[in-house]
Coordinates of C-alpha atoms in Angstrom, one line a residue:
X1 CA -0.5 -47.3 -50.4
X2 CA 2.1 -49.2 -48.4
X3 CA 2.7 -48.8 -44.7
X4 CA 6.0 -47.2 -45.6
X5 CA 4.3 -44.5 -47.7
X6 CA 1.9 -43.9 -44.9
X7 CA 4.6 -43.3 -42.3
X8 CA 6.2 -40.5 -44.4
X9 CA 3.0 -38.8 -45.7
X10 CA 1.5 -36.1 -43.5
X11 CA -1.6 -35.9 -45.7
X12 CA -2.6 -39.5 -44.9
X13 CA -4.1 -40.6 -41.6
X14 CA -1.9 -43.0 -39.8
X15 CA -4.4 -45.1 -37.9
X16 CA -4.5 -48.6 -36.3
X17 CA -4.9 -50.3 -39.7
X18 CA -1.8 -48.5 -41.1
X19 CA 0.1 -49.3 -37.9
X20 CA -0.9 -53.0 -38.2
X21 CA 0.2 -53.1 -41.8
X22 CA 3.5 -51.5 -40.9
X23 CA 4.2 -54.0 -38.1
X24 CA 3.3 -56.9 -40.4
X25 CA 5.7 -55.7 -43.1
X26 CA 8.5 -55.2 -40.5
X27 CA 7.9 -58.7 -39.0
X28 CA 8.2 -60.1 -42.5
X29 CA 11.5 -58.5 -42.9
X30 CA 12.7 -59.7 -39.5
X31 CA 11.5 -63.2 -40.3
X32 CA 13.7 -63.2 -43.4
X33 CA 16.8 -63.1 -41.1
X34 CA 18.1 -60.0 -42.8
X35 CA 18.7 -58.0 -39.6
X36 CA 20.4 -60.8 -37.8
X37 CA 23.4 -60.6 -40.2
X38 CA 26.5 -59.0 -38.8
X39 CA 27.2 -57.2 -42.1
X40 CA 23.7 -55.7 -42.1
X41 CA 24.1 -54.4 -38.5
X42 CA 27.5 -52.8 -39.4
X43 CA 26.1 -51.2 -42.5
X44 CA 23.2 -49.6 -40.6
X45 CA 25.4 -48.3 -37.8
X46 CA 27.8 -46.8 -40.3
X47 CA 24.9 -45.2 -42.1
X48 CA 23.8 -43.5 -38.8
X49 CA 27.3 -42.2 -38.2
X50 CA 27.5 -40.9 -41.7
X51 CA 24.1 -39.3 -41.4
X52 CA 25.3 -37.3 -38.3
X53 CA 28.5 -36.3 -40.2
X54 CA 26.8 -35.3 -43.4
X55 CA 24.1 -33.2 -41.9
X56 CA 25.5 -31.6 -38.8
X57 CA 24.4 -28.1 -39.7
X58 CA 20.9 -29.2 -40.5
X59 CA 20.6 -30.9 -37.2
X60 CA 21.9 -27.8 -35.4
X61 CA 19.4 -25.7 -37.3
X62 CA 16.5 -28.0 -36.5
X63 CA 17.3 -27.8 -32.7
X64 CA 17.6 -24.1 -33.0
X65 CA 14.2 -24.0 -34.5
X66 CA 12.6 -26.4 -31.9
X67 CA 14.4 -25.2 -28.7
X68 CA 16.7 -22.3 -29.6
X69 CA 19.3 -24.8 -28.4
X70 CA 22.9 -23.3 -28.5
X71 CA 24.9 -25.0 -31.4
X72 CA 27.6 -26.0 -29.0
X73 CA 25.1 -28.0 -26.8
X74 CA 23.7 -29.7 -29.9
X75 CA 27.1 -30.7 -31.2
X76 CA 28.5 -31.8 -27.8
X77 CA 25.4 -33.4 -26.2
X78 CA 23.6 -34.8 -29.2
X79 CA 25.7 -35.2 -32.3
X80 CA 29.0 -36.1 -30.7
X81 CA 27.4 -38.5 -28.2
X82 CA 25.5 -40.2 -31.0
X83 CA 28.6 -40.6 -33.1
X84 CA 30.4 -42.0 -30.1
X85 CA 27.6 -44.5 -29.5
X86 CA 28.0 -45.7 -33.1
X87 CA 31.7 -45.9 -32.7
X88 CA 31.5 -48.0 -29.5
X89 CA 28.9 -50.4 -31.1
X90 CA 30.9 -50.9 -34.3
X91 CA 34.1 -51.6 -32.3
X92 CA 32.5 -54.0 -29.8
X93 CA 29.7 -55.6 -31.9
X94 CA 31.5 -58.9 -32.7
X95 CA 32.3 -59.3 -29.1
X96 CA 28.8 -58.5 -28.0
X97 CA 27.4 -61.0 -30.5
X98 CA 29.7 -63.8 -29.4
X99 CA 28.0 -66.4 -27.3
X100 CA 29.0 -66.6 -23.7
X101 CA 30.3 -70.1 -22.6
X102 CA 29.1 -71.0 -19.1
X103 CA 29.8 -73.9 -16.7
X104 CA 27.5 -76.8 -16.4
X105 CA 26.8 -79.1 -13.4
X106 CA 27.4 -82.7 -12.4
X107 CA 23.7 -83.3 -13.1
X108 CA 24.1 -82.8 -16.8
X109 CA 27.6 -84.4 -17.2
X110 CA 28.9 -84.7 -19.8
X111 CA 27.6 -81.4 -21.3
X112 CA 28.5 -77.9 -22.4
X113 CA 26.4 -74.7 -22.3
X114 CA 26.3 -71.2 -23.6
X115 CA 24.2 -68.0 -23.6
X116 CA 23.3 -66.8 -27.0
X117 CA 22.2 -63.2 -27.6
X118 CA 19.3 -63.1 -30.1
X119 CA 17.3 -60.1 -31.4
X120 CA 13.9 -59.7 -29.9
X121 CA 12.2 -58.9 -33.3
X122 CA 10.4 -55.7 -34.2
X123 CA 10.7 -53.0 -31.6
X124 CA 9.2 -49.5 -31.1
X125 CA 11.2 -46.5 -29.9
X126 CA 9.2 -43.5 -28.7
X127 CA 11.5 -40.6 -28.1
X128 CA 11.4 -37.2 -26.2
X129 CA 11.5 -33.6 -27.3
X130 CA 14.3 -32.2 -25.1
X131 CA 17.2 -34.0 -26.8
X132 CA 15.2 -34.9 -29.9
X133 CA 18.1 -36.1 -32.0
X134 CA 20.1 -38.1 -29.4
X135 CA 17.2 -39.6 -27.6
X136 CA 15.6 -40.7 -30.8
X137 CA 18.7 -42.4 -32.4
X138 CA 20.7 -43.6 -29.4
X139 CA 18.1 -46.4 -28.6
X140 CA 17.9 -47.2 -32.3
X141 CA 21.7 -47.9 -32.2
X142 CA 21.1 -50.5 -29.6
X143 CA 18.1 -52.0 -31.4
X144 CA 20.1 -52.3 -34.7
X145 CA 23.2 -53.6 -33.0
X146 CA 21.1 -56.3 -31.4
X147 CA 19.7 -57.3 -34.8
X148 CA 16.2 -55.9 -34.6
X149 CA 13.8 -54.2 -37.0
X150 CA 12.9 -50.8 -35.4
X151 CA 10.1 -48.2 -35.7
X152 CA 10.9 -44.8 -34.4
X153 CA 8.3 -42.3 -33.2
X154 CA 10.0 -38.9 -32.7
X155 CA 8.3 -36.3 -30.5
X156 CA 5.9 -34.0 -32.2
X157 CA 6.9 -31.3 -29.7
X158 CA 10.1 -30.9 -31.6
X159 CA 8.6 -30.8 -35.1
X160 CA 11.6 -29.6 -37.0
X161 CA 13.8 -32.4 -35.7
X162 CA 11.0 -34.9 -36.2
X163 CA 10.7 -34.0 -39.8
X164 CA 14.4 -34.0 -40.3
X165 CA 14.7 -37.5 -38.8
X166 CA 12.0 -38.9 -41.0
X167 CA 13.8 -37.5 -44.1
X168 CA 17.3 -38.5 -43.1
X169 CA 16.5 -42.0 -41.9
X170 CA 14.5 -42.5 -45.1
X171 CA 17.5 -41.5 -47.2
X172 CA 20.2 -43.3 -45.2
X173 CA 18.7 -46.4 -43.6
X174 CA 17.3 -49.7 -44.9
X175 CA 13.6 -48.8 -45.0
X176 CA 12.5 -52.4 -44.9
X177 CA 13.9 -52.6 -41.3
X178 CA 14.1 -49.0 -40.0
X179 CA 11.1 -46.8 -40.2
X180 CA 9.9 -43.5 -38.8
X181 CA 6.4 -42.6 -38.0
X182 CA 5.7 -38.9 -37.4
X183 CA 2.6 -37.6 -35.6
X184 CA 1.2 -36.9 -32.2
X185 CA -1.3 -38.6 -29.8
X186 CA -3.4 -40.4 -32.4
X187 CA -0.4 -41.8 -34.2
X188 CA 1.3 -42.9 -30.9
X189 CA -2.0 -44.5 -29.8
X190 CA -2.3 -46.4 -33.1
X191 CA 1.3 -47.7 -32.6
X192 CA 0.7 -48.7 -29.0
X193 CA -2.3 -50.9 -30.0
X194 CA 0.1 -53.2 -31.9
X195 CA 2.0 -56.2 -30.6
X196 CA 5.7 -55.3 -30.4
X197 CA 8.6 -57.4 -29.2
X198 CA 9.8 -54.5 -27.1
X199 CA 8.8 -50.8 -26.5
X200 CA 11.4 -48.2 -25.5
X201 CA 9.9 -45.0 -24.2
X202 CA 11.6 -41.8 -23.1
X203 CA 9.5 -39.1 -21.4
X204 CA 7.4 -38.5 -18.3
X205 CA 5.8 -40.8 -15.8
X206 CA 2.3 -40.0 -16.8
X207 CA 2.8 -41.2 -20.4
X208 CA 5.1 -43.9 -19.2
X209 CA 2.1 -45.4 -17.3
X210 CA 0.0 -45.3 -20.5
X211 CA 2.8 -47.1 -22.4
X212 CA 3.2 -49.7 -19.8
X213 CA -0.6 -50.3 -19.7
X214 CA -0.8 -50.7 -23.5
X215 CA 2.3 -53.0 -23.5
X216 CA 0.7 -55.2 -20.7
X217 CA -2.2 -56.2 -23.0
X218 CA 0.4 -58.0 -25.2
X219 CA 2.8 -58.9 -22.4
X220 CA 5.3 -56.7 -24.3
X221 CA 8.5 -55.9 -22.3
X222 CA 9.2 -52.2 -21.9
X223 CA 12.1 -49.8 -21.1
X224 CA 10.9 -46.6 -19.5
X225 CA 13.4 -43.8 -19.4
X226 CA 11.6 -41.3 -17.1
X227 CA 12.8 -38.6 -14.8
X228 CA 12.3 -37.3 -11.3
X229 CA 13.6 -34.7 -8.8
X230 CA 17.4 -35.2 -9.1
X231 CA 19.0 -33.7 -5.9
X232 CA 22.4 -32.1 -5.4
X233 CA 23.9 -32.4 -1.9
X234 CA 26.5 -29.7 -1.3
X235 CA 29.0 -30.0 1.6
X236 CA 31.1 -27.1 2.8
X237 CA 34.6 -28.7 2.4
X238 CA 34.7 -28.2 -1.3
X239 CA 36.2 -26.1 -4.1
X240 CA 33.1 -23.9 -4.2
X241 CA 33.8 -22.2 -7.6
X242 CA 34.4 -25.5 -9.4
X243 CA 31.3 -27.1 -7.7
X244 CA 29.1 -24.1 -8.6
X245 CA 30.3 -24.1 -12.2
X246 CA 29.5 -27.9 -12.5
X247 CA 26.1 -27.4 -11.0
X248 CA 25.3 -24.6 -13.4
X249 CA 26.6 -26.7 -16.4
X250 CA 24.3 -29.6 -15.3
X251 CA 21.3 -27.3 -14.7
X252 CA 21.3 -24.5 -17.2
X253 CA 23.9 -25.8 -19.6
X254 CA 21.8 -28.8 -20.3
X255 CA 18.9 -27.4 -22.3
X256 CA 18.2 -24.7 -19.7
X257 CA 17.1 -27.3 -17.1
X258 CA 14.9 -29.2 -19.6
X259 CA 16.7 -32.5 -19.1
X260 CA 15.8 -35.6 -17.2
X261 CA 19.1 -35.6 -15.2
X262 CA 19.3 -31.9 -14.6
X263 CA 19.8 -30.9 -10.9
X264 CA 16.2 -30.4 -9.7
X265 CA 17.0 -29.0 -6.2
X266 CA 20.0 -28.5 -3.9
X267 CA 20.3 -29.5 -0.2
X268 CA 23.0 -27.8 1.9
X269 CA 23.3 -26.6 5.5
X270 CA 21.8 -23.4 6.8
X271 CA 25.3 -22.0 7.6
X272 CA 26.7 -22.7 4.1
X273 CA 23.7 -21.7 2.0
X274 CA 24.6 -17.9 1.8
X275 CA 28.0 -18.7 0.4
X276 CA 26.6 -21.1 -2.1
X277 CA 23.9 -18.6 -3.3
X278 CA 26.6 -15.9 -3.7
X279 CA 28.8 -18.3 -5.7
X280 CA 25.8 -19.2 -8.0
X281 CA 25.1 -15.5 -8.6
X282 CA 28.7 -14.8 -9.5
X283 CA 29.1 -17.7 -11.9
X284 CA 25.7 -17.3 -13.5
X285 CA 26.5 -13.6 -14.3
X286 CA 29.8 -14.7 -15.8
X287 CA 28.1 -17.3 -18.0
X288 CA 24.9 -15.5 -19.1
X289 CA 25.5 -11.8 -18.4
X290 CA 23.3 -9.3 -16.7
X291 CA 20.4 -9.9 -19.0
X292 CA 20.2 -13.7 -19.4
X293 CA 16.8 -13.5 -21.2
X294 CA 18.9 -12.3 -24.2
X295 CA 21.6 -14.8 -23.9
X296 CA 22.2 -17.0 -26.9
X297 CA 23.8 -19.6 -24.6
X298 CA 20.4 -20.6 -23.0
X299 CA 17.7 -22.7 -24.7
X300 CA 14.2 -21.3 -24.6
X301 CA 11.3 -23.0 -22.9
X302 CA 9.9 -25.5 -25.4
X303 CA 6.4 -24.2 -25.7
X304 CA 3.7 -22.1 -24.1
X305 CA 2.3 -25.0 -22.1
X306 CA 5.6 -25.6 -20.3
X307 CA 6.1 -21.9 -19.9
X308 CA 2.7 -21.6 -18.1
X309 CA 3.6 -24.7 -16.0
X310 CA 6.9 -23.2 -14.8
X311 CA 5.2 -19.8 -14.2
X312 CA 2.7 -21.5 -12.0
X313 CA 5.5 -23.0 -9.9
X314 CA 6.9 -19.5 -9.3
X315 CA 3.5 -18.0 -8.6
X316 CA 2.8 -20.4 -5.7
X317 CA 2.2 -18.4 -2.5
X318 CA 4.5 -20.7 -0.6
X319 CA 7.5 -19.6 -2.5
X320 CA 6.6 -15.9 -2.5
X321 CA 9.7 -14.0 -1.5
X322 CA 12.0 -17.0 -1.8
X323 CA 13.7 -15.9 -5.1
X324 CA 17.3 -14.8 -4.4
X325 CA 18.4 -14.6 -8.1
X326 CA 16.6 -14.3 -11.4
X327 CA 12.9 -14.8 -11.9
X328 CA 12.6 -12.7 -15.0
X329 CA 10.3 -13.9 -17.7
X330 CA 9.4 -13.1 -21.3
X331 CA 6.3 -15.0 -22.4
X332 CA 6.4 -13.9 -26.0
X333 CA 9.9 -15.3 -26.4
X334 CA 9.3 -18.3 -24.1
X335 CA 12.2 -17.4 -22.0
X336 CA 12.8 -17.6 -18.2
X337 CA 16.1 -16.5 -16.7
X338 CA 18.1 -18.8 -14.4
X339 CA 16.3 -18.6 -11.1
X340 CA 17.5 -19.6 -7.6
X341 CA 15.2 -19.9 -4.7
X342 CA 16.3 -20.3 -1.1
X343 CA 14.6 -22.1 1.8
X344 CA 11.5 -23.2 -0.2
X345 CA 9.0 -25.2 1.9
X346 CA 9.1 -29.0 1.2
X347 CA 5.3 -29.0 0.7
X348 CA 5.4 -26.2 -2.0
X349 CA 4.3 -26.9 -5.6
X350 CA 7.9 -26.5 -6.9
X351 CA 9.0 -29.4 -4.6
X352 CA 6.1 -31.7 -5.5
X353 CA 6.9 -32.3 -9.2
X354 CA 9.9 -32.5 -11.5
X355 CA 10.7 -28.9 -12.5
X356 CA 12.2 -29.5 -16.0
X357 CA 13.2 -25.9 -16.4
X358 CA 15.5 -23.2 -15.2
X359 CA 14.3 -23.0 -11.6
X360 CA 16.6 -24.2 -8.8
X361 CA 15.3 -24.4 -5.3
X362 CA 17.7 -24.7 -2.3
X363 CA 16.6 -26.6 0.8
X364 CA 18.6 -26.2 4.0
X365 CA 19.2 -28.6 6.9
X366 CA 21.1 -28.4 10.2
X367 CA 23.4 -31.4 9.4
X368 CA 24.2 -32.6 5.9
X369 CA 23.4 -36.2 6.8
X370 CA 19.8 -35.2 7.1
X371 CA 19.7 -34.6 3.3
X372 CA 19.7 -38.4 2.7
X373 CA 16.5 -38.8 4.6
X374 CA 15.0 -35.9 2.6
X375 CA 15.9 -37.6 -0.7
X376 CA 14.8 -41.0 0.4
X377 CA 11.4 -39.7 1.6
X378 CA 10.3 -39.1 -2.0
X379 CA 10.2 -41.1 -5.2
X380 CA 13.6 -42.5 -6.3
X381 CA 15.2 -39.9 -8.7
X382 CA 16.9 -40.7 -12.0
X383 CA 20.1 -39.1 -10.7
X384 CA 21.6 -37.8 -7.5
X385 CA 24.7 -35.7 -7.0
X386 CA 27.0 -34.8 -4.0
X387 CA 29.8 -32.4 -3.7
X388 CA 32.2 -33.3 -0.8
X389 CA 35.7 -34.3 0.0
X390 CA 34.5 -36.2 3.1
X391 CA 35.2 -39.9 2.4
X392 CA 32.8 -41.1 5.0
X393 CA 30.0 -38.9 3.6
X394 CA 30.7 -40.1 0.0
X395 CA 30.4 -43.7 1.2
X396 CA 27.2 -43.0 3.1
X397 CA 25.7 -41.3 0.1
X398 CA 26.5 -44.2 -2.2
X399 CA 25.2 -46.8 0.3
X400 CA 22.1 -44.8 1.4
X401 CA 20.7 -42.9 -1.6
X402 CA 18.7 -45.0 -4.2
X403 CA 18.7 -43.4 -7.6
X404 CA 19.2 -44.5 -11.2
X405 CA 22.8 -43.1 -11.1
X406 CA 25.0 -41.2 -8.8
X407 CA 27.8 -38.7 -9.4
X408 CA 30.3 -37.5 -6.8
X409 CA 31.7 -34.0 -7.3
X410 CA 30.0 -33.3 -10.7
X411 CA 26.6 -33.5 -12.4
X412 CA 25.2 -35.3 -15.4
X413 CA 28.5 -36.7 -16.7
X414 CA 27.7 -40.3 -16.0
X415 CA 25.5 -40.1 -19.1
X416 CA 28.7 -40.0 -21.2
X417 CA 30.3 -43.2 -19.8
X418 CA 29.2 -46.0 -22.0
X419 CA 30.5 -48.7 -19.6
X420 CA 27.8 -47.5 -17.1
X421 CA 24.1 -48.4 -17.4
X422 CA 21.9 -45.4 -17.8
X423 CA 18.4 -45.8 -16.5
X424 CA 16.0 -45.2 -13.6
X425 CA 14.7 -47.1 -10.6
X426 CA 11.2 -47.1 -9.2
X427 CA 9.2 -44.1 -10.6
X428 CA 12.3 -42.8 -12.5
X429 CA 12.3 -45.7 -14.9
X430 CA 12.5 -49.3 -15.8
X431 CA 15.5 -50.8 -17.6
X432 CA 18.8 -49.3 -18.8
X433 CA 20.8 -48.6 -21.9
X434 CA 24.1 -47.2 -23.3
X435 CA 27.0 -49.2 -24.7
X436 CA 26.6 -52.9 -24.2
X437 CA 23.6 -52.2 -22.0
X438 CA 21.8 -51.0 -25.1
X439 CA 22.6 -54.2 -27.0
X440 CA 21.5 -56.2 -24.0
X441 CA 18.2 -54.4 -23.5
X442 CA 17.2 -55.2 -27.1
X443 CA 18.4 -58.8 -26.9
X444 CA 17.1 -62.1 -25.5
X445 CA 19.6 -64.1 -23.6
X446 CA 18.9 -67.5 -24.8
X447 CA 20.1 -70.5 -22.7
X448 CA 21.5 -73.4 -24.8
X449 CA 22.6 -76.8 -23.3
X450 CA 24.5 -79.3 -25.4
X451 CA 24.6 -83.0 -24.6
X452 CA 25.9 -86.1 -26.3
X453 CA 24.3 -89.6 -26.2
X454 CA 26.8 -90.6 -23.5
X455 CA 26.1 -90.4 -19.8
X456 CA 22.5 -91.5 -19.9
X457 CA 21.9 -92.0 -16.2
X458 CA 19.3 -94.6 -15.2
X459 CA 18.4 -92.6 -12.1
X460 CA 16.2 -90.4 -14.3
X461 CA 13.9 -93.3 -15.3
X462 CA 11.5 -95.6 -13.5
X463 CA 11.4 -97.9 -11.7
X464 CA 12.4 -95.5 -8.8
X465 CA 14.3 -97.8 -6.4
X466 CA 15.7 -97.2 -3.0
X467 CA 19.2 -97.2 -4.5
X468 CA 18.1 -94.4 -6.8
X469 CA 16.7 -92.5 -3.9
X470 CA 20.0 -92.8 -2.0
X471 CA 21.9 -91.7 -5.1
X472 CA 19.5 -88.7 -5.6
X473 CA 20.0 -87.6 -2.0
X474 CA 23.8 -88.0 -2.4
X475 CA 23.7 -85.8 -5.6
X476 CA 21.6 -83.2 -3.8
X477 CA 24.0 -83.2 -0.8
X478 CA 27.0 -83.1 -3.2
X479 CA 30.4 -84.7 -2.9
X480 CA 31.9 -87.6 -4.8
X481 CA 32.3 -89.7 -1.6
X482 CA 28.6 -89.5 -0.9
X483 CA 27.7 -90.6 -4.4
X484 CA 30.1 -93.6 -4.1
X485 CA 28.5 -94.6 -0.8
X486 CA 25.0 -94.4 -2.2
X487 CA 26.0 -96.6 -5.2
X488 CA 27.5 -99.3 -3.0
X489 CA 25.1 -99.0 -0.1
X490 CA 27.8 -98.0 2.4
X491 CA 26.7 -96.3 5.6

């Protein structure tokens, strides 16, 4: 049985031997030069776009099955964004592949130089369950555009989408160069034992550390797209209704808070907090009704383990009595209503880890500038948001707060701007992608210097005379006049 057969058969164990065979086959394909070809890259990108076009309803159904994700969210945030990534890559690919001419120095005169983008080889993409279609295939677009062979490991926590991806990529893609491995911990462990040319992982920090440790054994470079507690700073001089709607869209309208860049907590002043809470209540009821547990516009919690984790955050004694809206739960349906908590202690459980769910704590400060110290006192988040019309406060926020990305007067939308890098910093991630940044993350920037047989300077070669020393120092110091003086021994 070939490695390709083993990756698509759920009845056969995918172990380290099968993973080794798979990587060997893929390396053979890459060595043939097939994936370096511009036409091959274009054909595979077109195939991905066609896959999304042809099977929109199946994709929507799979995400309904895995997460009860509203169809509009699937179409807008997964299918449309994937198709846009394909479109950008197809439009810009020739430009991305063109070598970059760079200046040379007097030391190498006469010469020319360029930076050539070359594919890394065979890469592994391990994706996440919360946006299981987009987060699986968006990195694959970058890997293909850069000319790599790629193995995709979808998340087993979204089994319907994982199964659909395995089938569709098998039907639409070049299986000698693009492969899917389904499975859970054992299969992922088998893959991580292999030597890859790059590993791209999306998920949590705990597993991110496991991935990085495995990659270190082979000195394999990694991209880690993780998460963190993404804050929202809310000033008082704003359009409160617009700001509130945008916070809700970023929190509950993004997979019911199960997104790496969802607002994790709000910081506002003590005086303004009551107005903000009232506005949140009003807009949440408009969006999800009086019984949000029955709303078809909210995703459910992905599984019982995450439901129990979120319930534990709410059951913490330190947040008892802090719920000002929501808090309803239905364990059998894995649903938790949008929940707002006010004045939660900073040492509470809900503030000690990424929430990744429909709970939104609000912290209060005396002066809004204090919020920057609160944010910077913890690990660097994947995203940070501020709502204000104060120019000085905006500038201070951008200069002071360190995060993977910042948005002023909105939430999460930087994800959709392909000219911006998307990635974390510190504990929220390593590396970035989207648009050309995806191409670059799966490419090696190879330095190339071209010289002729002219200009063979004797200063490079023994014997090392005093004249050559003077010339060397003149070269180091720079300036044509200094070189002339050195050559002729002038003082």
